[in-house]
Amino acid sequence: MKIAEAPSERHVLTVMVDNEPGILAKITGLFTARGYNIDSLTVADITEDHAISRITIVTNGPPAVIDQIEAQLERLVPVHKVTDLTTAGPHVERELALIKVAGTGEKRVEALRIAELFRAKVVDTTIRSFVFELTGSPDKIDSFIVLMRQLGLVSVGRSGVVGMMRGTQGT
């Protein structure tokens, strides 16, 4: 009898690393070599002296695989700290998206109405199109995109997820 595999779960990992050439390649190489997928990846320098970067990775897998990913990331020399925000406790996730929608007449009016409901900001406009800027949870952005598909969605650019623990805790 075959043992059922554990269900795949979405996890948001933050990785504090030395800001040095090649570190991102080492981390993505670790995922590639083991066949793990990265759903979202963001990287930014976070210190005044440009010494440390924060990498936020969204991935999916059973708990055992996520534990293995964390352990392997922690073994990399320029990695200072790995935190699984999903299991660490309450946290905030946000993403930025630019969404271009083309349309005239009623579709244009409806796109503007929906954008207002979602608190999307118009950052560019022409007679036949808009570019909306939207920040929020990935689910909020997904919902906005679904609605815009019906109204003339042209293209989408997304920043990827950035996450942080709530409260006074670090990470």
PDB file of C-alpha atoms in Angstrom:
ATOM      1  CA  MET A   1       0.000   0.000   0.000  1.00  0.00           C
ATOM      2  CA  LYS A   2       1.323   3.408  -0.957  1.00  0.00           C
ATOM      3  CA  ILE A   3       1.642   6.083   1.709  1.00  0.00           C
ATOM      4  CA  ALA A   4      -0.219   9.220   0.683  1.00  0.00           C
ATOM      5  CA  GLU A   5       1.993  12.228   0.069  1.00  0.00           C
ATOM      6  CA  ALA A   6       1.520  15.236   2.321  1.00  0.00           C
ATOM      7  CA  PRO A   7      -0.427  18.024   0.605  1.00  0.00           C
ATOM      8  CA  SER A   8       1.516  20.889  -0.910  1.00  0.00           C
ATOM      9  CA  GLU A   9       1.357  24.138   1.052  1.00  0.00           C
ATOM     10  CA  ARG A  10       2.259  27.720   0.097  1.00  0.00           C
ATOM     11  CA  HIS A  11       5.094  29.197   2.186  1.00  0.00           C
ATOM     12  CA  VAL A  12       6.678  32.641   2.314  1.00  0.00           C
ATOM     13  CA  LEU A  13      10.367  32.527   3.248  1.00  0.00           C
ATOM     14  CA  THR A  14      12.555  35.517   4.066  1.00  0.00           C
ATOM     15  CA  VAL A  15      16.291  35.107   3.720  1.00  0.00           C
ATOM     16  CA  MET A  16      18.774  37.674   5.059  1.00  0.00           C
ATOM     17  CA  VAL A  17      22.018  37.502   3.083  1.00  0.00           C
ATOM     18  CA  ASP A  18      25.253  39.355   2.480  1.00  0.00           C
ATOM     19  CA  ASN A  19      24.711  41.723  -0.423  1.00  0.00           C
ATOM     20  CA  GLU A  20      27.335  40.244  -2.705  1.00  0.00           C
ATOM     21  CA  PRO A  21      27.561  39.144  -6.334  1.00  0.00           C
ATOM     22  CA  GLY A  22      26.339  35.619  -6.998  1.00  0.00           C
ATOM     23  CA  ILE A  23      24.220  35.069  -3.880  1.00  0.00           C
ATOM     24  CA  LEU A  24      20.940  35.107  -5.791  1.00  0.00           C
ATOM     25  CA  ALA A  25      22.378  32.585  -8.271  1.00  0.00           C
ATOM     26  CA  LYS A  26      23.394  30.315  -5.365  1.00  0.00           C
ATOM     27  CA  ILE A  27      19.900  30.422  -3.890  1.00  0.00           C
ATOM     28  CA  THR A  28      18.042  29.894  -7.160  1.00  0.00           C
ATOM     29  CA  GLY A  29      20.545  27.172  -8.047  1.00  0.00           C
ATOM     30  CA  LEU A  30      19.679  25.376  -4.817  1.00  0.00           C
ATOM     31  CA  PHE A  31      16.004  25.385  -5.824  1.00  0.00           C
ATOM     32  CA  THR A  32      16.757  24.322  -9.413  1.00  0.00           C
ATOM     33  CA  ALA A  33      19.098  21.486  -8.453  1.00  0.00           C
ATOM     34  CA  ARG A  34      16.487  19.934  -6.189  1.00  0.00           C
ATOM     35  CA  GLY A  35      13.502  20.508  -8.460  1.00  0.00           C
ATOM     36  CA  TYR A  36      11.765  23.017  -6.181  1.00  0.00           C
ATOM     37  CA  ASN A  37       9.698  25.760  -7.780  1.00  0.00           C
ATOM     38  CA  ILE A  38       9.818  29.458  -6.916  1.00  0.00           C
ATOM     39  CA  ASP A  39       6.409  31.122  -7.337  1.00  0.00           C
ATOM     40  CA  SER A  40       7.637  34.608  -6.417  1.00  0.00           C
ATOM     41  CA  LEU A  41      11.064  36.110  -5.749  1.00  0.00           C
ATOM     42  CA  THR A  42      11.949  39.616  -4.584  1.00  0.00           C
ATOM     43  CA  VAL A  43      15.322  40.970  -3.525  1.00  0.00           C
ATOM     44  CA  ALA A  44      16.349  44.332  -2.101  1.00  0.00           C
ATOM     45  CA  ASP A  45      19.251  45.897  -0.255  1.00  0.00           C
ATOM     46  CA  ILE A  46      17.962  46.778   3.239  1.00  0.00           C
ATOM     47  CA  THR A  47      20.865  48.390   5.108  1.00  0.00           C
ATOM     48  CA  GLU A  48      22.319  51.876   4.923  1.00  0.00           C
ATOM     49  CA  ASP A  49      25.794  50.506   4.198  1.00  0.00           C
ATOM     50  CA  HIS A  50      24.407  48.156   1.480  1.00  0.00           C
ATOM     51  CA  ALA A  51      25.820  45.112   3.286  1.00  0.00           C
ATOM     52  CA  ILE A  52      22.644  43.046   3.732  1.00  0.00           C
ATOM     53  CA  SER A  53      19.850  42.129   1.333  1.00  0.00           C
ATOM     54  CA  ARG A  54      16.470  40.607   2.077  1.00  0.00           C
ATOM     55  CA  ILE A  55      15.182  37.939  -0.272  1.00  0.00           C
ATOM     56  CA  THR A  56      11.523  36.941  -0.122  1.00  0.00           C
ATOM     57  CA  ILE A  57      10.678  33.612  -1.743  1.00  0.00           C
ATOM     58  CA  VAL A  58       7.201  32.155  -2.187  1.00  0.00           C
ATOM     59  CA  THR A  59       7.263  28.415  -2.815  1.00  0.00           C
ATOM     60  CA  ASN A  60       5.007  25.381  -2.465  1.00  0.00           C
ATOM     61  CA  GLY A  61       5.621  21.952  -1.033  1.00  0.00           C
ATOM     62  CA  PRO A  62       4.777  19.507   1.704  1.00  0.00           C
ATOM     63  CA  PRO A  63       6.044  20.501   5.179  1.00  0.00           C
ATOM     64  CA  ALA A  64       9.001  18.091   4.973  1.00  0.00           C
ATOM     65  CA  VAL A  65      10.175  19.661   1.706  1.00  0.00           C
ATOM     66  CA  ILE A  66       9.817  23.192   3.118  1.00  0.00           C
ATOM     67  CA  ASP A  67      11.882  22.139   6.167  1.00  0.00           C
ATOM     68  CA  GLN A  68      14.526  20.734   3.810  1.00  0.00           C
ATOM     69  CA  ILE A  69      14.598  23.972   1.789  1.00  0.00           C
ATOM     70  CA  GLU A  70      15.072  26.015   4.975  1.00  0.00           C
ATOM     71  CA  ALA A  71      17.883  23.754   6.208  1.00  0.00           C
ATOM     72  CA  GLN A  72      19.696  23.900   2.866  1.00  0.00           C
ATOM     73  CA  LEU A  73      19.362  27.695   2.666  1.00  0.00           C
ATOM     74  CA  GLU A  74      20.774  28.055   6.193  1.00  0.00           C
ATOM     75  CA  ARG A  75      23.882  26.097   5.142  1.00  0.00           C
ATOM     76  CA  LEU A  76      24.821  28.615   2.457  1.00  0.00           C
ATOM     77  CA  VAL A  77      27.731  30.745   3.738  1.00  0.00           C
ATOM     78  CA  PRO A  78      26.419  34.264   2.972  1.00  0.00           C
ATOM     79  CA  VAL A  79      22.990  33.493   4.537  1.00  0.00           C
ATOM     80  CA  HIS A  80      22.437  35.070   7.971  1.00  0.00           C
ATOM     81  CA  LYS A  81      18.873  34.015   8.734  1.00  0.00           C
ATOM     82  CA  VAL A  82      15.995  32.103   7.130  1.00  0.00           C
ATOM     83  CA  THR A  83      12.443  32.606   8.388  1.00  0.00           C
ATOM     84  CA  ASP A  84       9.308  30.830   7.224  1.00  0.00           C
ATOM     85  CA  LEU A  85       6.751  33.590   7.755  1.00  0.00           C
ATOM     86  CA  THR A  86       3.930  31.115   7.130  1.00  0.00           C
ATOM     87  CA  THR A  87       4.779  29.108  10.250  1.00  0.00           C
ATOM     88  CA  ALA A  88       6.424  31.858  12.330  1.00  0.00           C
ATOM     89  CA  GLY A  89       3.157  33.613  13.117  1.00  0.00           C
ATOM     90  CA  PRO A  90       1.081  36.598  12.020  1.00  0.00           C
ATOM     91  CA  HIS A  91       2.637  38.417   9.091  1.00  0.00           C
ATOM     92  CA  VAL A  92       1.827  40.874   6.342  1.00  0.00           C
ATOM     93  CA  GLU A  93       2.255  40.134   2.619  1.00  0.00           C
ATOM     94  CA  ARG A  94       2.038  42.756  -0.104  1.00  0.00           C
ATOM     95  CA  GLU A  95       2.678  42.919  -3.812  1.00  0.00           C
ATOM     96  CA  LEU A  96       2.705  45.708  -6.388  1.00  0.00           C
ATOM     97  CA  ALA A  97       1.186  45.283  -9.843  1.00  0.00           C
ATOM     98  CA  LEU A  98       0.912  47.451 -12.935  1.00  0.00           C
ATOM     99  CA  ILE A  99      -2.103  46.450 -15.010  1.00  0.00           C
ATOM    100  CA  LYS A 100      -2.789  47.822 -18.505  1.00  0.00           C
ATOM    101  CA  VAL A 101      -6.401  47.808 -19.673  1.00  0.00           C
ATOM    102  CA  ALA A 102      -7.613  48.984 -23.089  1.00  0.00           C
ATOM    103  CA  GLY A 103     -11.197  49.914 -23.784  1.00  0.00           C
ATOM    104  CA  THR A 104     -13.659  52.618 -24.681  1.00  0.00           C
ATOM    105  CA  GLY A 105     -17.195  53.508 -23.724  1.00  0.00           C
ATOM    106  CA  GLU A 106     -18.879  51.414 -21.051  1.00  0.00           C
ATOM    107  CA  LYS A 107     -15.893  49.102 -20.624  1.00  0.00           C
ATOM    108  CA  ARG A 108     -13.683  52.101 -19.859  1.00  0.00           C
ATOM    109  CA  VAL A 109     -16.181  53.451 -17.311  1.00  0.00           C
ATOM    110  CA  GLU A 110     -16.534  50.011 -15.686  1.00  0.00           C
ATOM    111  CA  ALA A 111     -12.737  49.579 -15.483  1.00  0.00           C
ATOM    112  CA  LEU A 112     -12.459  52.915 -13.663  1.00  0.00           C
ATOM    113  CA  ARG A 113     -15.311  52.007 -11.305  1.00  0.00           C
ATOM    114  CA  ILE A 114     -13.743  48.674 -10.373  1.00  0.00           C
ATOM    115  CA  ALA A 115     -10.324  50.294  -9.984  1.00  0.00           C
ATOM    116  CA  GLU A 116     -11.819  52.731  -7.490  1.00  0.00           C
ATOM    117  CA  LEU A 117     -13.328  49.856  -5.475  1.00  0.00           C
ATOM    118  CA  PHE A 118      -9.920  48.149  -5.354  1.00  0.00           C
ATOM    119  CA  ARG A 119      -8.158  51.455  -4.576  1.00  0.00           C
ATOM    120  CA  ALA A 120      -6.066  51.090  -7.723  1.00  0.00           C
ATOM    121  CA  LYS A 121      -4.353  54.259  -8.853  1.00  0.00           C
ATOM    122  CA  VAL A 122      -4.326  55.412 -12.486  1.00  0.00           C
ATOM    123  CA  VAL A 123      -0.636  56.035 -13.306  1.00  0.00           C
ATOM    124  CA  ASP A 124      -0.996  56.442 -17.083  1.00  0.00           C
ATOM    125  CA  THR A 125      -3.894  57.113 -19.374  1.00  0.00           C
ATOM    126  CA  THR A 126      -4.588  57.553 -23.058  1.00  0.00           C
ATOM    127  CA  ILE A 127      -7.853  57.867 -24.949  1.00  0.00           C
ATOM    128  CA  ARG A 128      -7.970  54.073 -25.337  1.00  0.00           C
ATOM    129  CA  SER A 129      -6.133  52.684 -22.291  1.00  0.00           C
ATOM    130  CA  PHE A 130      -5.176  52.934 -18.628  1.00  0.00           C
ATOM    131  CA  VAL A 131      -2.288  51.657 -16.570  1.00  0.00           C
ATOM    132  CA  PHE A 132      -3.389  50.962 -13.010  1.00  0.00           C
ATOM    133  CA  GLU A 133      -1.087  50.614 -10.011  1.00  0.00           C
ATOM    134  CA  LEU A 134      -2.393  48.249  -7.359  1.00  0.00           C
ATOM    135  CA  THR A 135      -0.853  47.124  -4.091  1.00  0.00           C
ATOM    136  CA  GLY A 136      -2.200  44.502  -1.754  1.00  0.00           C
ATOM    137  CA  SER A 137      -2.296  40.812  -1.080  1.00  0.00           C
ATOM    138  CA  PRO A 138      -1.668  38.459  -3.995  1.00  0.00           C
ATOM    139  CA  ASP A 139      -5.332  37.367  -3.780  1.00  0.00           C
ATOM    140  CA  LYS A 140      -6.536  40.955  -4.141  1.00  0.00           C
ATOM    141  CA  ILE A 141      -4.355  41.476  -7.205  1.00  0.00           C
ATOM    142  CA  ASP A 142      -5.505  38.159  -8.702  1.00  0.00           C
ATOM    143  CA  SER A 143      -9.155  39.191  -8.227  1.00  0.00           C
ATOM    144  CA  PHE A 144      -8.581  42.571  -9.893  1.00  0.00           C
ATOM    145  CA  ILE A 145      -6.865  40.912 -12.866  1.00  0.00           C
ATOM    146  CA  VAL A 146      -9.773  38.468 -13.329  1.00  0.00           C
ATOM    147  CA  LEU A 147     -12.219  41.371 -13.508  1.00  0.00           C
ATOM    148  CA  MET A 148     -10.015  43.356 -15.885  1.00  0.00           C
ATOM    149  CA  ARG A 149      -9.755  40.373 -18.284  1.00  0.00           C
ATOM    150  CA  GLN A 150     -13.415  40.891 -19.097  1.00  0.00           C
ATOM    151  CA  LEU A 151     -12.853  44.601 -19.727  1.00  0.00           C
ATOM    152  CA  GLY A 152      -9.798  44.575 -22.010  1.00  0.00           C
ATOM    153  CA  LEU A 153      -6.733  43.435 -20.057  1.00  0.00           C
ATOM    154  CA  VAL A 154      -3.614  44.021 -22.174  1.00  0.00           C
ATOM    155  CA  SER A 155      -0.701  43.200 -19.857  1.00  0.00           C
ATOM    156  CA  VAL A 156       0.323  42.701 -16.242  1.00  0.00           C
ATOM    157  CA  GLY A 157       3.599  43.327 -14.426  1.00  0.00           C
ATOM    158  CA  ARG A 158       3.942  42.106 -10.837  1.00  0.00           C
ATOM    159  CA  SER A 159       6.698  42.813  -8.340  1.00  0.00           C
ATOM    160  CA  GLY A 160       6.422  39.596  -6.375  1.00  0.00           C
ATOM    161  CA  VAL A 161       5.522  39.181  -2.717  1.00  0.00           C
ATOM    162  CA  VAL A 162       7.259  41.023   0.108  1.00  0.00           C
ATOM    163  CA  GLY A 163       6.467  39.808   3.603  1.00  0.00           C
ATOM    164  CA  MET A 164       7.192  40.834   7.164  1.00  0.00           C
ATOM    165  CA  MET A 165       6.240  39.653  10.658  1.00  0.00           C
ATOM    166  CA  ARG A 166       3.618  41.710  12.473  1.00  0.00           C
ATOM    167  CA  GLY A 167       4.353  43.358  15.802  1.00  0.00           C
ATOM    168  CA  THR A 168       7.713  44.195  17.308  1.00  0.00           C
ATOM    169  CA  GLN A 169       9.532  41.026  16.210  1.00  0.00           C
ATOM    170  CA  GLY A 170      12.247  41.247  13.586  1.00  0.00           C
ATOM    171  CA  THR A 171      12.093  39.600  10.159  1.00  0.00           C
TER     172      THR A 171
END
